[in-house]
Amino acid sequence: MSAVESRLAELGLTLPDVVPPLAAYQPAVRSGAYVYTAGQLPMVKGSIPVTGKVGAEVSPEQAKELAATCALNALAAVKSVVGDLDRIVRVVKVVGFVASAPDFTGQPGVLNGASELLGEVLGEKGVHARSAVGVAVLPLDAPVEVEFVVEVRD
């Protein structure tokens, strides 16, 4: 077991299986020293546990937890390409989309779920640049979607 996966276990978390693509794309692609993940939904065993708009049907706290689930799914996608999460040099960029009620403006707080998980799991390697974007709707009525750019070593 890699050090990253051991750390996940210490936190009571398990790296999930890679979420199969919903359309014509790959969950992650490597180009040189970088892995780019597709947008990861908060899928758990094939379904999204809570759907709807953040600030309406979904609370910001629920959405923050779902963003952490997205981050776990993105780590699984990275592992599918590089084989070992210990090869991560650093998370370079996280982009998050939050399906938001019209008056909801707490997107950064929601995306902290993903950012904080990366910090807990990867330490300094998990410190990254980030965008948090509010959108009208996401695939499958998901409240949140997260994608990464990760630098890896051979």
PDB file of C-alpha atoms in Angstrom:
ATOM      1  CA  MET A   1       0.000   0.000   0.000  1.00  0.00           C
ATOM      2  CA  SER A   2       1.321   3.433  -0.923  1.00  0.00           C
ATOM      3  CA  ALA A   3       2.004   6.090   1.707  1.00  0.00           C
ATOM      4  CA  VAL A   4      -0.877   8.144   0.278  1.00  0.00           C
ATOM      5  CA  GLU A   5      -3.284   5.225   0.569  1.00  0.00           C
ATOM      6  CA  SER A   6      -1.995   4.513   4.089  1.00  0.00           C
ATOM      7  CA  ARG A   7      -2.764   8.131   4.978  1.00  0.00           C
ATOM      8  CA  LEU A   8      -6.268   7.748   3.525  1.00  0.00           C
ATOM      9  CA  ALA A   9      -6.751   4.671   5.717  1.00  0.00           C
ATOM     10  CA  GLU A  10      -5.579   6.639   8.798  1.00  0.00           C
ATOM     11  CA  LEU A  11      -8.311   9.152   7.994  1.00  0.00           C
ATOM     12  CA  GLY A  12     -10.881   6.366   7.709  1.00  0.00           C
ATOM     13  CA  LEU A  13     -11.121   6.738   3.937  1.00  0.00           C
ATOM     14  CA  THR A  14     -10.753   4.251   1.113  1.00  0.00           C
ATOM     15  CA  LEU A  15      -9.726   5.054  -2.432  1.00  0.00           C
ATOM     16  CA  PRO A  16     -12.764   4.125  -4.560  1.00  0.00           C
ATOM     17  CA  ASP A  17     -12.758   2.360  -7.901  1.00  0.00           C
ATOM     18  CA  VAL A  18     -12.456   4.712 -10.864  1.00  0.00           C
ATOM     19  CA  VAL A  19     -15.848   6.101 -11.834  1.00  0.00           C
ATOM     20  CA  PRO A  20     -16.612   4.904 -15.371  1.00  0.00           C
ATOM     21  CA  PRO A  21     -17.013   7.701 -17.935  1.00  0.00           C
ATOM     22  CA  LEU A  22     -20.562   8.898 -18.582  1.00  0.00           C
ATOM     23  CA  ALA A  23     -19.751   9.820 -22.196  1.00  0.00           C
ATOM     24  CA  ALA A  24     -16.865   9.832 -24.699  1.00  0.00           C
ATOM     25  CA  TYR A  25     -13.837  10.725 -22.534  1.00  0.00           C
ATOM     26  CA  GLN A  26     -11.237   9.173 -20.235  1.00  0.00           C
ATOM     27  CA  PRO A  27     -11.294   9.637 -16.436  1.00  0.00           C
ATOM     28  CA  ALA A  28      -7.693  10.923 -16.586  1.00  0.00           C
ATOM     29  CA  VAL A  29      -4.997  11.526 -19.192  1.00  0.00           C
ATOM     30  CA  ARG A  30      -1.259  11.988 -18.739  1.00  0.00           C
ATOM     31  CA  SER A  31       0.694  14.477 -20.826  1.00  0.00           C
ATOM     32  CA  GLY A  32       4.368  14.687 -19.900  1.00  0.00           C
ATOM     33  CA  ALA A  33       4.710  15.274 -16.174  1.00  0.00           C
ATOM     34  CA  TYR A  34       1.037  16.177 -15.712  1.00  0.00           C
ATOM     35  CA  VAL A  35      -2.160  14.229 -15.212  1.00  0.00           C
ATOM     36  CA  TYR A  36      -5.420  15.949 -16.069  1.00  0.00           C
ATOM     37  CA  THR A  37      -8.571  14.446 -14.652  1.00  0.00           C
ATOM     38  CA  ALA A  38     -11.995  14.693 -16.173  1.00  0.00           C
ATOM     39  CA  GLY A  39     -14.579  16.380 -14.007  1.00  0.00           C
ATOM     40  CA  GLN A  40     -15.407  13.979 -11.195  1.00  0.00           C
ATOM     41  CA  LEU A  41     -18.904  13.817  -9.767  1.00  0.00           C
ATOM     42  CA  PRO A  42     -19.542  12.739  -6.158  1.00  0.00           C
ATOM     43  CA  MET A  43     -20.358   9.172  -7.221  1.00  0.00           C
ATOM     44  CA  VAL A  44     -20.453   6.547  -4.467  1.00  0.00           C
ATOM     45  CA  LYS A  45     -20.936   2.963  -5.650  1.00  0.00           C
ATOM     46  CA  GLY A  46     -22.543   4.066  -8.904  1.00  0.00           C
ATOM     47  CA  SER A  47     -24.863   6.818  -7.720  1.00  0.00           C
ATOM     48  CA  ILE A  48     -24.845  10.360  -6.378  1.00  0.00           C
ATOM     49  CA  PRO A  49     -26.012  10.323  -2.743  1.00  0.00           C
ATOM     50  CA  VAL A  50     -27.585  13.810  -2.826  1.00  0.00           C
ATOM     51  CA  THR A  51     -28.739  15.757  -5.879  1.00  0.00           C
ATOM     52  CA  GLY A  52     -29.971  19.283  -6.505  1.00  0.00           C
ATOM     53  CA  LYS A  53     -28.797  22.856  -6.177  1.00  0.00           C
ATOM     54  CA  VAL A  54     -26.585  24.041  -3.351  1.00  0.00           C
ATOM     55  CA  GLY A  55     -28.438  26.654  -1.348  1.00  0.00           C
ATOM     56  CA  ALA A  56     -31.797  25.051  -2.188  1.00  0.00           C
ATOM     57  CA  GLU A  57     -32.131  21.245  -1.982  1.00  0.00           C
ATOM     58  CA  VAL A  58     -28.530  20.717  -0.831  1.00  0.00           C
ATOM     59  CA  SER A  59     -26.931  22.443   2.150  1.00  0.00           C
ATOM     60  CA  PRO A  60     -23.462  23.966   1.861  1.00  0.00           C
ATOM     61  CA  GLU A  61     -22.246  21.450   4.458  1.00  0.00           C
ATOM     62  CA  GLN A  62     -23.556  18.498   2.420  1.00  0.00           C
ATOM     63  CA  ALA A  63     -21.998  19.966  -0.726  1.00  0.00           C
ATOM     64  CA  LYS A  64     -18.637  20.375   1.036  1.00  0.00           C
ATOM     65  CA  GLU A  65     -18.689  16.656   1.912  1.00  0.00           C
ATOM     66  CA  LEU A  66     -19.609  15.827  -1.688  1.00  0.00           C
ATOM     67  CA  ALA A  67     -16.661  17.913  -2.917  1.00  0.00           C
ATOM     68  CA  ALA A  68     -14.377  15.722  -0.782  1.00  0.00           C
ATOM     69  CA  THR A  69     -15.946  12.665  -2.444  1.00  0.00           C
ATOM     70  CA  CYS A  70     -15.202  14.212  -5.837  1.00  0.00           C
ATOM     71  CA  ALA A  71     -11.575  14.664  -4.758  1.00  0.00           C
ATOM     72  CA  LEU A  72     -11.335  10.996  -3.763  1.00  0.00           C
ATOM     73  CA  ASN A  73     -12.738  10.025  -7.147  1.00  0.00           C
ATOM     74  CA  ALA A  74     -10.197  12.284  -8.854  1.00  0.00           C
ATOM     75  CA  LEU A  75      -7.354  10.678  -6.877  1.00  0.00           C
ATOM     76  CA  ALA A  76      -8.609   7.275  -8.063  1.00  0.00           C
ATOM     77  CA  ALA A  77      -8.535   8.580 -11.644  1.00  0.00           C
ATOM     78  CA  VAL A  78      -4.942   9.798 -11.166  1.00  0.00           C
ATOM     79  CA  LYS A  79      -3.933   6.405  -9.776  1.00  0.00           C
ATOM     80  CA  SER A  80      -5.469   4.685 -12.809  1.00  0.00           C
ATOM     81  CA  VAL A  81      -2.961   6.536 -14.997  1.00  0.00           C
ATOM     82  CA  VAL A  82       0.210   6.525 -12.862  1.00  0.00           C
ATOM     83  CA  GLY A  83      -0.282   3.353 -10.815  1.00  0.00           C
ATOM     84  CA  ASP A  84       0.944   4.772  -7.492  1.00  0.00           C
ATOM     85  CA  LEU A  85      -0.237   7.944  -5.778  1.00  0.00           C
ATOM     86  CA  ASP A  86       3.185   8.322  -4.166  1.00  0.00           C
ATOM     87  CA  ARG A  87       4.336   9.533  -7.604  1.00  0.00           C
ATOM     88  CA  ILE A  88       2.410  12.790  -7.087  1.00  0.00           C
ATOM     89  CA  VAL A  89       4.838  15.722  -6.930  1.00  0.00           C
ATOM     90  CA  ARG A  90       2.040  18.196  -6.245  1.00  0.00           C
ATOM     91  CA  VAL A  91      -1.525  19.088  -7.041  1.00  0.00           C
ATOM     92  CA  VAL A  92      -1.148  22.079  -9.342  1.00  0.00           C
ATOM     93  CA  LYS A  93      -4.753  23.176  -9.907  1.00  0.00           C
ATOM     94  CA  VAL A  94      -8.224  22.238  -8.728  1.00  0.00           C
ATOM     95  CA  VAL A  95     -11.288  23.451 -10.611  1.00  0.00           C
ATOM     96  CA  GLY A  96     -14.667  23.025  -8.995  1.00  0.00           C
ATOM     97  CA  PHE A  97     -18.173  23.622 -10.259  1.00  0.00           C
ATOM     98  CA  VAL A  98     -21.083  24.096  -7.871  1.00  0.00           C
ATOM     99  CA  ALA A  99     -24.677  23.781  -9.093  1.00  0.00           C
ATOM    100  CA  SER A 100     -26.021  26.801  -7.248  1.00  0.00           C
ATOM    101  CA  ALA A 101     -29.361  28.285  -6.317  1.00  0.00           C
ATOM    102  CA  PRO A 102     -29.576  31.788  -7.835  1.00  0.00           C
ATOM    103  CA  ASP A 103     -28.715  33.544  -4.573  1.00  0.00           C
ATOM    104  CA  PHE A 104     -26.000  31.126  -3.382  1.00  0.00           C
ATOM    105  CA  THR A 105     -22.520  32.677  -3.282  1.00  0.00           C
ATOM    106  CA  GLY A 106     -20.623  30.228  -1.072  1.00  0.00           C
ATOM    107  CA  GLN A 107     -18.882  28.257  -3.828  1.00  0.00           C
ATOM    108  CA  PRO A 108     -15.394  28.692  -2.299  1.00  0.00           C
ATOM    109  CA  GLY A 109     -16.566  27.174   0.992  1.00  0.00           C
ATOM    110  CA  VAL A 110     -18.045  24.187  -0.826  1.00  0.00           C
ATOM    111  CA  LEU A 111     -14.796  23.564  -2.709  1.00  0.00           C
ATOM    112  CA  ASN A 112     -12.889  23.665   0.559  1.00  0.00           C
ATOM    113  CA  GLY A 113     -14.129  20.084   0.951  1.00  0.00           C
ATOM    114  CA  ALA A 114     -11.853  19.004  -1.891  1.00  0.00           C
ATOM    115  CA  SER A 115      -8.984  21.313  -0.941  1.00  0.00           C
ATOM    116  CA  GLU A 116      -8.966  20.320   2.716  1.00  0.00           C
ATOM    117  CA  LEU A 117      -9.030  16.613   1.823  1.00  0.00           C
ATOM    118  CA  LEU A 118      -6.012  17.079  -0.448  1.00  0.00           C
ATOM    119  CA  GLY A 119      -4.165  18.890   2.329  1.00  0.00           C
ATOM    120  CA  GLU A 120      -4.972  16.173   4.871  1.00  0.00           C
ATOM    121  CA  VAL A 121      -3.918  13.386   2.510  1.00  0.00           C
ATOM    122  CA  LEU A 122      -0.960  14.915   0.655  1.00  0.00           C
ATOM    123  CA  GLY A 123       0.313  17.612   3.015  1.00  0.00           C
ATOM    124  CA  GLU A 124       2.326  20.297   1.183  1.00  0.00           C
ATOM    125  CA  LYS A 125       1.971  18.344  -2.076  1.00  0.00           C
ATOM    126  CA  GLY A 126      -1.768  19.009  -1.849  1.00  0.00           C
ATOM    127  CA  VAL A 127      -1.454  22.820  -1.781  1.00  0.00           C
ATOM    128  CA  HIS A 128      -2.823  24.113  -5.089  1.00  0.00           C
ATOM    129  CA  ALA A 129      -4.293  26.948  -7.099  1.00  0.00           C
ATOM    130  CA  ARG A 130      -8.082  26.744  -7.424  1.00  0.00           C
ATOM    131  CA  SER A 131     -11.179  28.051  -9.142  1.00  0.00           C
ATOM    132  CA  ALA A 132     -14.685  27.714  -7.647  1.00  0.00           C
ATOM    133  CA  VAL A 133     -17.417  28.378 -10.195  1.00  0.00           C
ATOM    134  CA  GLY A 134     -21.171  28.537  -9.693  1.00  0.00           C
ATOM    135  CA  VAL A 135     -23.221  26.980 -12.493  1.00  0.00           C
ATOM    136  CA  ALA A 136     -26.912  26.443 -13.243  1.00  0.00           C
ATOM    137  CA  VAL A 137     -26.787  22.646 -13.539  1.00  0.00           C
ATOM    138  CA  LEU A 138     -24.317  19.744 -13.596  1.00  0.00           C
ATOM    139  CA  PRO A 139     -24.586  16.254 -15.106  1.00  0.00           C
ATOM    140  CA  LEU A 140     -27.034  13.922 -13.331  1.00  0.00           C
ATOM    141  CA  ASP A 141     -28.190  16.890 -11.198  1.00  0.00           C
ATOM    142  CA  ALA A 142     -24.969  16.616  -9.163  1.00  0.00           C
ATOM    143  CA  PRO A 143     -24.420  19.467  -6.708  1.00  0.00           C
ATOM    144  CA  VAL A 144     -20.662  19.613  -7.312  1.00  0.00           C
ATOM    145  CA  GLU A 145     -17.971  18.495  -9.786  1.00  0.00           C
ATOM    146  CA  VAL A 146     -14.194  18.663  -9.320  1.00  0.00           C
ATOM    147  CA  GLU A 147     -11.214  18.230 -11.661  1.00  0.00           C
ATOM    148  CA  PHE A 148      -7.459  18.291 -11.031  1.00  0.00           C
ATOM    149  CA  VAL A 149      -4.166  18.957 -12.720  1.00  0.00           C
ATOM    150  CA  VAL A 150      -1.476  16.958 -10.917  1.00  0.00           C
ATOM    151  CA  GLU A 151       2.279  16.924 -11.500  1.00  0.00           C
ATOM    152  CA  VAL A 152       3.775  13.425 -11.234  1.00  0.00           C
ATOM    153  CA  ARG A 153       7.254  11.905 -11.381  1.00  0.00           C
ATOM    154  CA  ASP A 154       8.355   8.805 -13.241  1.00  0.00           C
TER     155      ASP A 154
END
